[in-house]
Structures are given as C-alpha cells and as structure tokens.
C-alpha cells in the first residue's frame, strides 16, 4: 500500500488532459514522461485515459468532443480515485 503518494502524481494527473492534448511545453512533457517512467500508477491512469479518449474521438470527419462531454469523460474516469489512497 502506498500511503505517501508523490506530490508529482497530483501534478501529473492534474495536467494529464493537457499532456494528452499536446498542450504542454516539451519541457513539461519530459517531466511527465520522466515521472511516468518510474510511476506505474500514473502510467495506468494515462493509458486508461488515452484509450478512452481514443474510443470517443473519431478520426477527422466527426467534430471534436464538446468541452462538456470531455469534462464528463474525465470525471467518469475518477482520477481522484487514484490520488485518494485512503480516507482522512
Ligand atoms: Zn505518479
């Protein structure tokens, strides 16, 4: 059981959507990738998120997801779940 999650995890998951969108600077991307290399937990979250987005984002012809849907999508993934390792 990991009681002490790195603060990095919260940071990373916080900017995960931007990272996937490619909205982060190359430097930040490197930081994130560095963290991912050593943090399986975050890798799982990233993969799950990516796959989910992949499923809902259809190629070219269809319009991008409205922000509303995206937000709900990320909420559905319950990212917080990965951060809250215990109550209290
Ligand atoms: Zn992590």
PDB file of N, CA and C and ligand atoms in Angstrom:
ATOM      1  N   UNK A   1       0.845  -1.203   0.000  1.00  0.00           N
ATOM      2  CA  UNK A   1       0.000   0.000   0.000  1.00  0.00           C
ATOM      3  C   UNK A   1       0.880   1.253   0.000  1.00  0.00           C
ATOM      4  N   UNK A   2       0.553   2.164  -0.854  1.00  0.00           N
ATOM      5  CA  UNK A   2       1.333   3.397  -0.882  1.00  0.00           C
ATOM      6  C   UNK A   2       0.576   4.501  -0.174  1.00  0.00           C
ATOM      7  N   UNK A   3       1.005   4.778   1.027  1.00  0.00           N
ATOM      8  CA  UNK A   3       0.319   5.821   1.770  1.00  0.00           C
ATOM      9  C   UNK A   3       0.757   7.189   1.313  1.00  0.00           C
ATOM     10  N   UNK A   4       2.040   7.266   1.006  1.00  0.00           N
ATOM     11  CA  UNK A   4       2.593   8.553   0.616  1.00  0.00           C
ATOM     12  C   UNK A   4       2.761   8.623  -0.893  1.00  0.00           C
ATOM     13  N   UNK A   5       1.797   9.208  -1.534  1.00  0.00           N
ATOM     14  CA  UNK A   5       1.946   9.415  -2.962  1.00  0.00           C
ATOM     15  C   UNK A   5       2.817  10.650  -3.176  1.00  0.00           C
ATOM     16  N   UNK A   6       3.584  10.606  -4.231  1.00  0.00           N
ATOM     17  CA  UNK A   6       4.379  11.781  -4.555  1.00  0.00           C
ATOM     18  C   UNK A   6       3.461  12.918  -4.962  1.00  0.00           C
ATOM     19  N   UNK A   7       3.832  14.113  -4.551  1.00  0.00           N
ATOM     20  CA  UNK A   7       3.070  15.274  -4.993  1.00  0.00           C
ATOM     21  C   UNK A   7       3.043  15.331  -6.501  1.00  0.00           C
ATOM     22  N   UNK A   8       4.056  14.765  -7.117  1.00  0.00           N
ATOM     23  CA  UNK A   8       4.130  14.762  -8.567  1.00  0.00           C
ATOM     24  C   UNK A   8       2.916  14.111  -9.200  1.00  0.00           C
ATOM     25  N   UNK A   9       2.423  13.088  -8.554  1.00  0.00           N
ATOM     26  CA  UNK A   9       1.286  12.366  -9.102  1.00  0.00           C
ATOM     27  C   UNK A   9       0.097  13.307  -9.262  1.00  0.00           C
ATOM     28  N   UNK A  10      -0.174  14.075  -8.231  1.00  0.00           N
ATOM     29  CA  UNK A  10      -1.288  15.011  -8.305  1.00  0.00           C
ATOM     30  C   UNK A  10      -1.051  16.010  -9.418  1.00  0.00           C
ATOM     31  N   UNK A  11       0.163  16.502  -9.486  1.00  0.00           N
ATOM     32  CA  UNK A  11       0.510  17.447 -10.545  1.00  0.00           C
ATOM     33  C   UNK A  11       0.291  16.836 -11.915  1.00  0.00           C
ATOM     34  N   UNK A  12       0.824  15.658 -12.058  1.00  0.00           N
ATOM     35  CA  UNK A  12       0.759  14.993 -13.350  1.00  0.00           C
ATOM     36  C   UNK A  12      -0.684  14.750 -13.760  1.00  0.00           C
ATOM     37  N   UNK A  13      -1.437  14.180 -12.862  1.00  0.00           N
ATOM     38  CA  UNK A  13      -2.820  13.866 -13.208  1.00  0.00           C
ATOM     39  C   UNK A  13      -3.615  15.136 -13.442  1.00  0.00           C
ATOM     40  N   UNK A  14      -3.189  16.204 -12.790  1.00  0.00           N
ATOM     41  CA  UNK A  14      -3.878  17.471 -12.973  1.00  0.00           C
ATOM     42  C   UNK A  14      -3.723  18.004 -14.386  1.00  0.00           C
ATOM     43  N   UNK A  15      -2.569  17.746 -14.977  1.00  0.00           N
ATOM     44  CA  UNK A  15      -2.337  18.269 -16.326  1.00  0.00           C
ATOM     45  C   UNK A  15      -2.330  17.153 -17.360  1.00  0.00           C
ATOM     46  N   UNK A  16      -2.957  16.059 -16.973  1.00  0.00           N
ATOM     47  CA  UNK A  16      -2.948  14.895 -17.859  1.00  0.00           C
ATOM     48  C   UNK A  16      -3.661  15.176 -19.174  1.00  0.00           C
ATOM     49  N   UNK A  17      -4.812  15.816 -19.073  1.00  0.00           N
ATOM     50  CA  UNK A  17      -5.576  16.081 -20.291  1.00  0.00           C
ATOM     51  C   UNK A  17      -4.794  16.993 -21.228  1.00  0.00           C
ATOM     52  N   UNK A  18      -4.116  17.970 -20.641  1.00  0.00           N
ATOM     53  CA  UNK A  18      -3.319  18.877 -21.462  1.00  0.00           C
ATOM     54  C   UNK A  18      -2.136  18.141 -22.090  1.00  0.00           C
ATOM     55  N   UNK A  19      -1.585  17.244 -21.293  1.00  0.00           N
ATOM     56  CA  UNK A  19      -0.461  16.453 -21.798  1.00  0.00           C
ATOM     57  C   UNK A  19      -0.895  15.625 -22.998  1.00  0.00           C
ATOM     58  N   UNK A  20      -2.034  14.989 -22.869  1.00  0.00           N
ATOM     59  CA  UNK A  20      -2.552  14.152 -23.958  1.00  0.00           C
ATOM     60  C   UNK A  20      -2.891  15.015 -25.164  1.00  0.00           C
ATOM     61  N   UNK A  21      -3.388  16.184 -24.891  1.00  0.00           N
ATOM     62  CA  UNK A  21      -3.739  17.096 -25.981  1.00  0.00           C
ATOM     63  C   UNK A  21      -2.497  17.661 -26.665  1.00  0.00           C
ATOM     64  N   UNK A  22      -1.360  17.484 -26.028  1.00  0.00           N
ATOM     65  CA  UNK A  22      -0.138  18.062 -26.565  1.00  0.00           C
ATOM     66  C   UNK A  22      -0.071  19.553 -26.310  1.00  0.00           C
ATOM     67  N   UNK A  23      -0.783  19.981 -25.275  1.00  0.00           N
ATOM     68  CA  UNK A  23      -0.853  21.410 -24.984  1.00  0.00           C
ATOM     69  C   UNK A  23       0.271  21.854 -24.053  1.00  0.00           C
ATOM     70  N   UNK A  24       1.024  20.890 -23.558  1.00  0.00           N
ATOM     71  CA  UNK A  24       2.102  21.249 -22.638  1.00  0.00           C
ATOM     72  C   UNK A  24       3.397  21.511 -23.392  1.00  0.00           C
ATOM     73  N   UNK A  25       4.256  22.288 -22.777  1.00  0.00           N
ATOM     74  CA  UNK A  25       5.550  22.559 -23.385  1.00  0.00           C
ATOM     75  C   UNK A  25       6.383  21.282 -23.376  1.00  0.00           C
ATOM     76  N   UNK A  26       7.311  21.184 -24.315  1.00  0.00           N
ATOM     77  CA  UNK A  26       8.170  19.993 -24.388  1.00  0.00           C
ATOM     78  C   UNK A  26       8.857  19.708 -23.051  1.00  0.00           C
ATOM     79  N   UNK A  27       9.212  20.774 -22.354  1.00  0.00           N
ATOM     80  CA  UNK A  27       9.878  20.581 -21.064  1.00  0.00           C
ATOM     81  C   UNK A  27       8.964  19.867 -20.073  1.00  0.00           C
ATOM     82  N   UNK A  28       7.737  20.339 -20.025  1.00  0.00           N
ATOM     83  CA  UNK A  28       6.785  19.720 -19.110  1.00  0.00           C
ATOM     84  C   UNK A  28       6.508  18.277 -19.509  1.00  0.00           C
ATOM     85  N   UNK A  29       6.403  18.067 -20.821  1.00  0.00           N
ATOM     86  CA  UNK A  29       6.183  16.714 -21.306  1.00  0.00           C
ATOM     87  C   UNK A  29       7.300  15.792 -20.829  1.00  0.00           C
ATOM     88  N   UNK A  30       8.517  16.302 -20.886  1.00  0.00           N
ATOM     89  CA  UNK A  30       9.649  15.491 -20.446  1.00  0.00           C
ATOM     90  C   UNK A  30       9.538  15.171 -18.968  1.00  0.00           C
ATOM     91  N   UNK A  31       9.160  16.175 -18.206  1.00  0.00           N
ATOM     92  CA  UNK A  31       8.987  15.952 -16.773  1.00  0.00           C
ATOM     93  C   UNK A  31       7.965  14.849 -16.530  1.00  0.00           C
ATOM     94  N   UNK A  32       6.877  14.957 -17.250  1.00  0.00           N
ATOM     95  CA  UNK A  32       5.793  13.985 -17.080  1.00  0.00           C
ATOM     96  C   UNK A  32       6.254  12.601 -17.501  1.00  0.00           C
ATOM     97  N   UNK A  33       6.937  12.540 -18.632  1.00  0.00           N
ATOM     98  CA  UNK A  33       7.389  11.236 -19.106  1.00  0.00           C
ATOM     99  C   UNK A  33       8.399  10.617 -18.141  1.00  0.00           C
ATOM    100  N   UNK A  34       9.203  11.481 -17.563  1.00  0.00           N
ATOM    101  CA  UNK A  34      10.171  11.022 -16.564  1.00  0.00           C
ATOM    102  C   UNK A  34       9.435  10.386 -15.387  1.00  0.00           C
ATOM    103  N   UNK A  35       8.415  11.098 -14.944  1.00  0.00           N
ATOM    104  CA  UNK A  35       7.645  10.603 -13.820  1.00  0.00           C
ATOM    105  C   UNK A  35       6.945   9.296 -14.183  1.00  0.00           C
ATOM    106  N   UNK A  36       6.383   9.272 -15.385  1.00  0.00           N
ATOM    107  CA  UNK A  36       5.669   8.083 -15.831  1.00  0.00           C
ATOM    108  C   UNK A  36       6.597   6.872 -15.852  1.00  0.00           C
ATOM    109  N   UNK A  37       7.836   7.111 -16.228  1.00  0.00           N
ATOM    110  CA  UNK A  37       8.789   6.013 -16.331  1.00  0.00           C
ATOM    111  C   UNK A  37       8.973   5.310 -14.987  1.00  0.00           C
ATOM    112  N   UNK A  38       8.798   6.059 -13.922  1.00  0.00           N
ATOM    113  CA  UNK A  38       9.045   5.472 -12.616  1.00  0.00           C
ATOM    114  C   UNK A  38       7.786   5.294 -11.786  1.00  0.00           C
ATOM    115  N   UNK A  39       6.652   5.591 -12.374  1.00  0.00           N
ATOM    116  CA  UNK A  39       5.408   5.533 -11.604  1.00  0.00           C
ATOM    117  C   UNK A  39       4.361   4.763 -12.378  1.00  0.00           C
ATOM    118  N   UNK A  40       4.219   3.512 -12.045  1.00  0.00           N
ATOM    119  CA  UNK A  40       3.287   2.673 -12.782  1.00  0.00           C
ATOM    120  C   UNK A  40       1.860   3.166 -12.604  1.00  0.00           C
ATOM    121  N   UNK A  41       1.582   3.667 -11.439  1.00  0.00           N
ATOM    122  CA  UNK A  41       0.237   4.144 -11.147  1.00  0.00           C
ATOM    123  C   UNK A  41      -0.214   5.174 -12.174  1.00  0.00           C
ATOM    124  N   UNK A  42       0.641   6.136 -12.413  1.00  0.00           N
ATOM    125  CA  UNK A  42       0.294   7.200 -13.340  1.00  0.00           C
ATOM    126  C   UNK A  42       0.248   6.676 -14.770  1.00  0.00           C
ATOM    127  N   UNK A  43       1.083   5.696 -15.056  1.00  0.00           N
ATOM    128  CA  UNK A  43       1.054   5.120 -16.397  1.00  0.00           C
ATOM    129  C   UNK A  43      -0.272   4.454 -16.677  1.00  0.00           C
ATOM    130  N   UNK A  44      -0.782   3.774 -15.665  1.00  0.00           N
ATOM    131  CA  UNK A  44      -2.080   3.117 -15.822  1.00  0.00           C
ATOM    132  C   UNK A  44      -3.161   4.162 -16.085  1.00  0.00           C
ATOM    133  N   UNK A  45      -3.099   5.232 -15.320  1.00  0.00           N
ATOM    134  CA  UNK A  45      -4.095   6.290 -15.496  1.00  0.00           C
ATOM    135  C   UNK A  45      -3.986   6.882 -16.897  1.00  0.00           C
ATOM    136  N   UNK A  46      -2.762   7.132 -17.312  1.00  0.00           N
ATOM    137  CA  UNK A  46      -2.546   7.717 -18.633  1.00  0.00           C
ATOM    138  C   UNK A  46      -3.075   6.797 -19.727  1.00  0.00           C
ATOM    139  N   UNK A  47      -2.729   5.537 -19.625  1.00  0.00           N
ATOM    140  CA  UNK A  47      -3.177   4.590 -20.645  1.00  0.00           C
ATOM    141  C   UNK A  47      -4.694   4.509 -20.696  1.00  0.00           C
ATOM    142  N   UNK A  48      -5.287   4.425 -19.532  1.00  0.00           N
ATOM    143  CA  UNK A  48      -6.741   4.345 -19.477  1.00  0.00           C
ATOM    144  C   UNK A  48      -7.373   5.570 -20.110  1.00  0.00           C
ATOM    145  N   UNK A  49      -6.843   6.726 -19.742  1.00  0.00           N
ATOM    146  CA  UNK A  49      -7.389   7.969 -20.266  1.00  0.00           C
ATOM    147  C   UNK A  49      -7.207   8.035 -21.774  1.00  0.00           C
ATOM    148  N   UNK A  50      -6.020   7.709 -22.226  1.00  0.00           N
ATOM    149  CA  UNK A  50      -5.739   7.747 -23.652  1.00  0.00           C
ATOM    150  C   UNK A  50      -6.672   6.829 -24.427  1.00  0.00           C
ATOM    151  N   UNK A  51      -6.822   5.643 -23.926  1.00  0.00           N
ATOM    152  CA  UNK A  51      -7.659   4.666 -24.626  1.00  0.00           C
ATOM    153  C   UNK A  51      -9.098   5.138 -24.678  1.00  0.00           C
ATOM    154  N   UNK A  52      -9.549   5.692 -23.574  1.00  0.00           N
ATOM    155  CA  UNK A  52     -10.923   6.166 -23.528  1.00  0.00           C
ATOM    156  C   UNK A  52     -11.124   7.297 -24.523  1.00  0.00           C
ATOM    157  N   UNK A  53     -10.176   8.218 -24.549  1.00  0.00           N
ATOM    158  CA  UNK A  53     -10.270   9.330 -25.486  1.00  0.00           C
ATOM    159  C   UNK A  53     -10.217   8.813 -26.914  1.00  0.00           C
ATOM    160  N   UNK A  54      -9.359   7.854 -27.117  1.00  0.00           N
ATOM    161  CA  UNK A  54      -9.234   7.251 -28.435  1.00  0.00           C
ATOM    162  C   UNK A  54     -10.564   6.696 -28.906  1.00  0.00           C
ATOM    163  N   UNK A  55     -11.273   6.104 -27.983  1.00  0.00           N
ATOM    164  CA  UNK A  55     -12.546   5.479 -28.327  1.00  0.00           C
ATOM    165  C   UNK A  55     -13.587   6.513 -28.721  1.00  0.00           C
ATOM    166  N   UNK A  56     -13.598   7.614 -28.019  1.00  0.00           N
ATOM    167  CA  UNK A  56     -14.661   8.587 -28.256  1.00  0.00           C
ATOM    168  C   UNK A  56     -14.285   9.606 -29.317  1.00  0.00           C
ATOM    169  N   UNK A  57     -12.987   9.791 -29.517  1.00  0.00           N
ATOM    170  CA  UNK A  57     -12.579  10.730 -30.552  1.00  0.00           C
ATOM    171  C   UNK A  57     -12.439  10.013 -31.881  1.00  0.00           C
ATOM    172  N   UNK A  58     -13.393  10.260 -32.749  1.00  0.00           N
ATOM    173  CA  UNK A  58     -13.324   9.608 -34.039  1.00  0.00           C
ATOM    174  C   UNK A  58     -12.472  10.449 -34.975  1.00  0.00           C
ATOM    175  N   UNK A  59     -11.882   9.793 -35.923  1.00  0.00           N
ATOM    176  CA  UNK A  59     -10.988  10.476 -36.853  1.00  0.00           C
ATOM    177  C   UNK A  59     -11.710  11.463 -37.754  1.00  0.00           C
ATOM    178  N   UNK A  60     -11.031  12.523 -38.009  1.00  0.00           N
ATOM    179  CA  UNK A  60     -11.357  13.552 -38.996  1.00  0.00           C
ATOM    180  C   UNK A  60     -12.823  13.969 -39.112  1.00  0.00           C
ATOM    181  N   UNK A  61     -13.640  13.118 -39.648  1.00  0.00           N
ATOM    182  CA  UNK A  61     -14.943  13.578 -40.114  1.00  0.00           C
ATOM    183  C   UNK A  61     -15.819  14.149 -39.006  1.00  0.00           C
ATOM    184  N   UNK A  62     -15.778  13.503 -37.859  1.00  0.00           N
ATOM    185  CA  UNK A  62     -16.656  13.981 -36.807  1.00  0.00           C
ATOM    186  C   UNK A  62     -15.994  15.126 -36.050  1.00  0.00           C
ATOM    187  N   UNK A  63     -16.808  16.030 -35.568  1.00  0.00           N
ATOM    188  CA  UNK A  63     -16.275  17.160 -34.798  1.00  0.00           C
ATOM    189  C   UNK A  63     -15.700  16.694 -33.475  1.00  0.00           C
ATOM    190  N   UNK A  64     -14.809  17.492 -32.933  1.00  0.00           N
ATOM    191  CA  UNK A  64     -14.221  17.161 -31.647  1.00  0.00           C
ATOM    192  C   UNK A  64     -15.288  17.180 -30.565  1.00  0.00           C
ATOM    193  N   UNK A  65     -14.969  16.517 -29.504  1.00  0.00           N
ATOM    194  CA  UNK A  65     -15.906  16.470 -28.387  1.00  0.00           C
ATOM    195  C   UNK A  65     -16.118  17.863 -27.812  1.00  0.00           C
ATOM    196  N   UNK A  66     -17.338  18.171 -27.545  1.00  0.00           N
ATOM    197  CA  UNK A  66     -17.593  19.416 -26.803  1.00  0.00           C
ATOM    198  C   UNK A  66     -16.942  19.332 -25.423  1.00  0.00           C
ATOM    199  N   UNK A  67     -16.555  20.493 -24.927  1.00  0.00           N
ATOM    200  CA  UNK A  67     -15.880  20.502 -23.639  1.00  0.00           C
ATOM    201  C   UNK A  67     -16.704  19.815 -22.561  1.00  0.00           C
ATOM    202  N   UNK A  68     -17.975  20.005 -22.679  1.00  0.00           N
ATOM    203  CA  UNK A  68     -18.880  19.419 -21.701  1.00  0.00           C
ATOM    204  C   UNK A  68     -18.673  17.910 -21.624  1.00  0.00           C
ATOM    205  N   UNK A  69     -18.656  17.290 -22.773  1.00  0.00           N
ATOM    206  CA  UNK A  69     -18.507  15.841 -22.823  1.00  0.00           C
ATOM    207  C   UNK A  69     -17.141  15.420 -22.304  1.00  0.00           C
ATOM    208  N   UNK A  70     -16.140  16.186 -22.708  1.00  0.00           N
ATOM    209  CA  UNK A  70     -14.793  15.870 -22.246  1.00  0.00           C
ATOM    210  C   UNK A  70     -14.720  15.894 -20.725  1.00  0.00           C
ATOM    211  N   UNK A  71     -15.299  16.950 -20.187  1.00  0.00           N
ATOM    212  CA  UNK A  71     -15.254  17.103 -18.743  1.00  0.00           C
ATOM    213  C   UNK A  71     -15.889  15.912 -18.058  1.00  0.00           C
ATOM    214  N   UNK A  72     -17.031  15.528 -18.608  1.00  0.00           N
ATOM    215  CA  UNK A  72     -17.727  14.388 -18.014  1.00  0.00           C
ATOM    216  C   UNK A  72     -16.902  13.118 -18.166  1.00  0.00           C
ATOM    217  N   UNK A  73     -16.244  13.042 -19.291  1.00  0.00           N
ATOM    218  CA  UNK A  73     -15.406  11.878 -19.536  1.00  0.00           C
ATOM    219  C   UNK A  73     -14.327  11.768 -18.473  1.00  0.00           C
ATOM    220  N   UNK A  74     -13.652  12.880 -18.238  1.00  0.00           N
ATOM    221  CA  UNK A  74     -12.573  12.846 -17.268  1.00  0.00           C
ATOM    222  C   UNK A  74     -13.110  12.599 -15.868  1.00  0.00           C
ATOM    223  N   UNK A  75     -14.290  13.119 -15.630  1.00  0.00           N
ATOM    224  CA  UNK A  75     -14.889  12.876 -14.323  1.00  0.00           C
ATOM    225  C   UNK A  75     -15.209  11.396 -14.167  1.00  0.00           C
ATOM    226  N   UNK A  76     -15.670  10.827 -15.244  1.00  0.00           N
ATOM    227  CA  UNK A  76     -16.052   9.421 -15.200  1.00  0.00           C
ATOM    228  C   UNK A  76     -14.859   8.538 -14.880  1.00  0.00           C
ATOM    229  N   UNK A  77     -13.720   8.995 -15.318  1.00  0.00           N
ATOM    230  CA  UNK A  77     -12.516   8.196 -15.087  1.00  0.00           C
ATOM    231  C   UNK A  77     -12.114   8.212 -13.616  1.00  0.00           C
ATOM    232  N   UNK A  78     -12.722   9.126 -12.876  1.00  0.00           N
ATOM    233  CA  UNK A  78     -12.442   9.193 -11.442  1.00  0.00           C
ATOM    234  C   UNK A  78     -10.955   9.285 -11.140  1.00  0.00           C
ATOM    235  N   UNK A  79     -10.325  10.257 -11.710  1.00  0.00           N
ATOM    236  CA  UNK A  79      -8.894  10.424 -11.484  1.00  0.00           C
ATOM    237  C   UNK A  79      -8.603  10.585  -9.997  1.00  0.00           C
ATOM    238  N   UNK A  80      -9.514  11.230  -9.321  1.00  0.00           N
ATOM    239  CA  UNK A  80      -9.303  11.447  -7.893  1.00  0.00           C
ATOM    240  C   UNK A  80      -9.131  10.136  -7.155  1.00  0.00           C
ATOM    241  N   UNK A  81      -9.788   9.128  -7.696  1.00  0.00           N
ATOM    242  CA  UNK A  81      -9.703   7.821  -7.071  1.00  0.00           C
ATOM    243  C   UNK A  81      -8.270   7.358  -6.932  1.00  0.00           C
ATOM    244  N   UNK A  82      -7.484   7.701  -7.930  1.00  0.00           N
ATOM    245  CA  UNK A  82      -6.094   7.257  -7.921  1.00  0.00           C
ATOM    246  C   UNK A  82      -5.266   8.033  -6.911  1.00  0.00           C
ATOM    247  N   UNK A  83      -5.743   9.204  -6.598  1.00  0.00           N
ATOM    248  CA  UNK A  83      -4.988  10.045  -5.681  1.00  0.00           C
ATOM    249  C   UNK A  83      -5.358   9.773  -4.224  1.00  0.00           C
ATOM    250  N   UNK A  84      -6.619   9.491  -4.013  1.00  0.00           N
ATOM    251  CA  UNK A  84      -7.060   9.261  -2.642  1.00  0.00           C
ATOM    252  C   UNK A  84      -6.833   7.802  -2.266  1.00  0.00           C
ATOM    253  N   UNK A  85      -5.723   7.569  -1.647  1.00  0.00           N
ATOM    254  CA  UNK A  85      -5.407   6.192  -1.319  1.00  0.00           C
ATOM    255  C   UNK A  85      -6.013   5.773   0.007  1.00  0.00           C
ATOM    256  N   UNK A  86      -6.530   6.723   0.726  1.00  0.00           N
ATOM    257  CA  UNK A  86      -7.180   6.392   1.975  1.00  0.00           C
ATOM    258  C   UNK A  86      -7.976   7.589   2.433  1.00  0.00           C
ATOM    259  N   UNK A  87      -8.931   7.361   3.270  1.00  0.00           N
ATOM    260  CA  UNK A  87      -9.722   8.498   3.695  1.00  0.00           C
ATOM    261  C   UNK A  87      -9.121   9.103   4.961  1.00  0.00           C
ATOM    262  N   UNK A  88      -9.182  10.414   4.989  1.00  0.00           N
ATOM    263  CA  UNK A  88      -8.833  11.083   6.177  1.00  0.00           C
ATOM    264  C   UNK A  88      -7.438  11.539   6.356  1.00  0.00           C
TER     265      UNK A  88
HETATM  266 ZN1  LIG B   1       2.768   9.132 -10.296  1.00  0.00          ZN
END
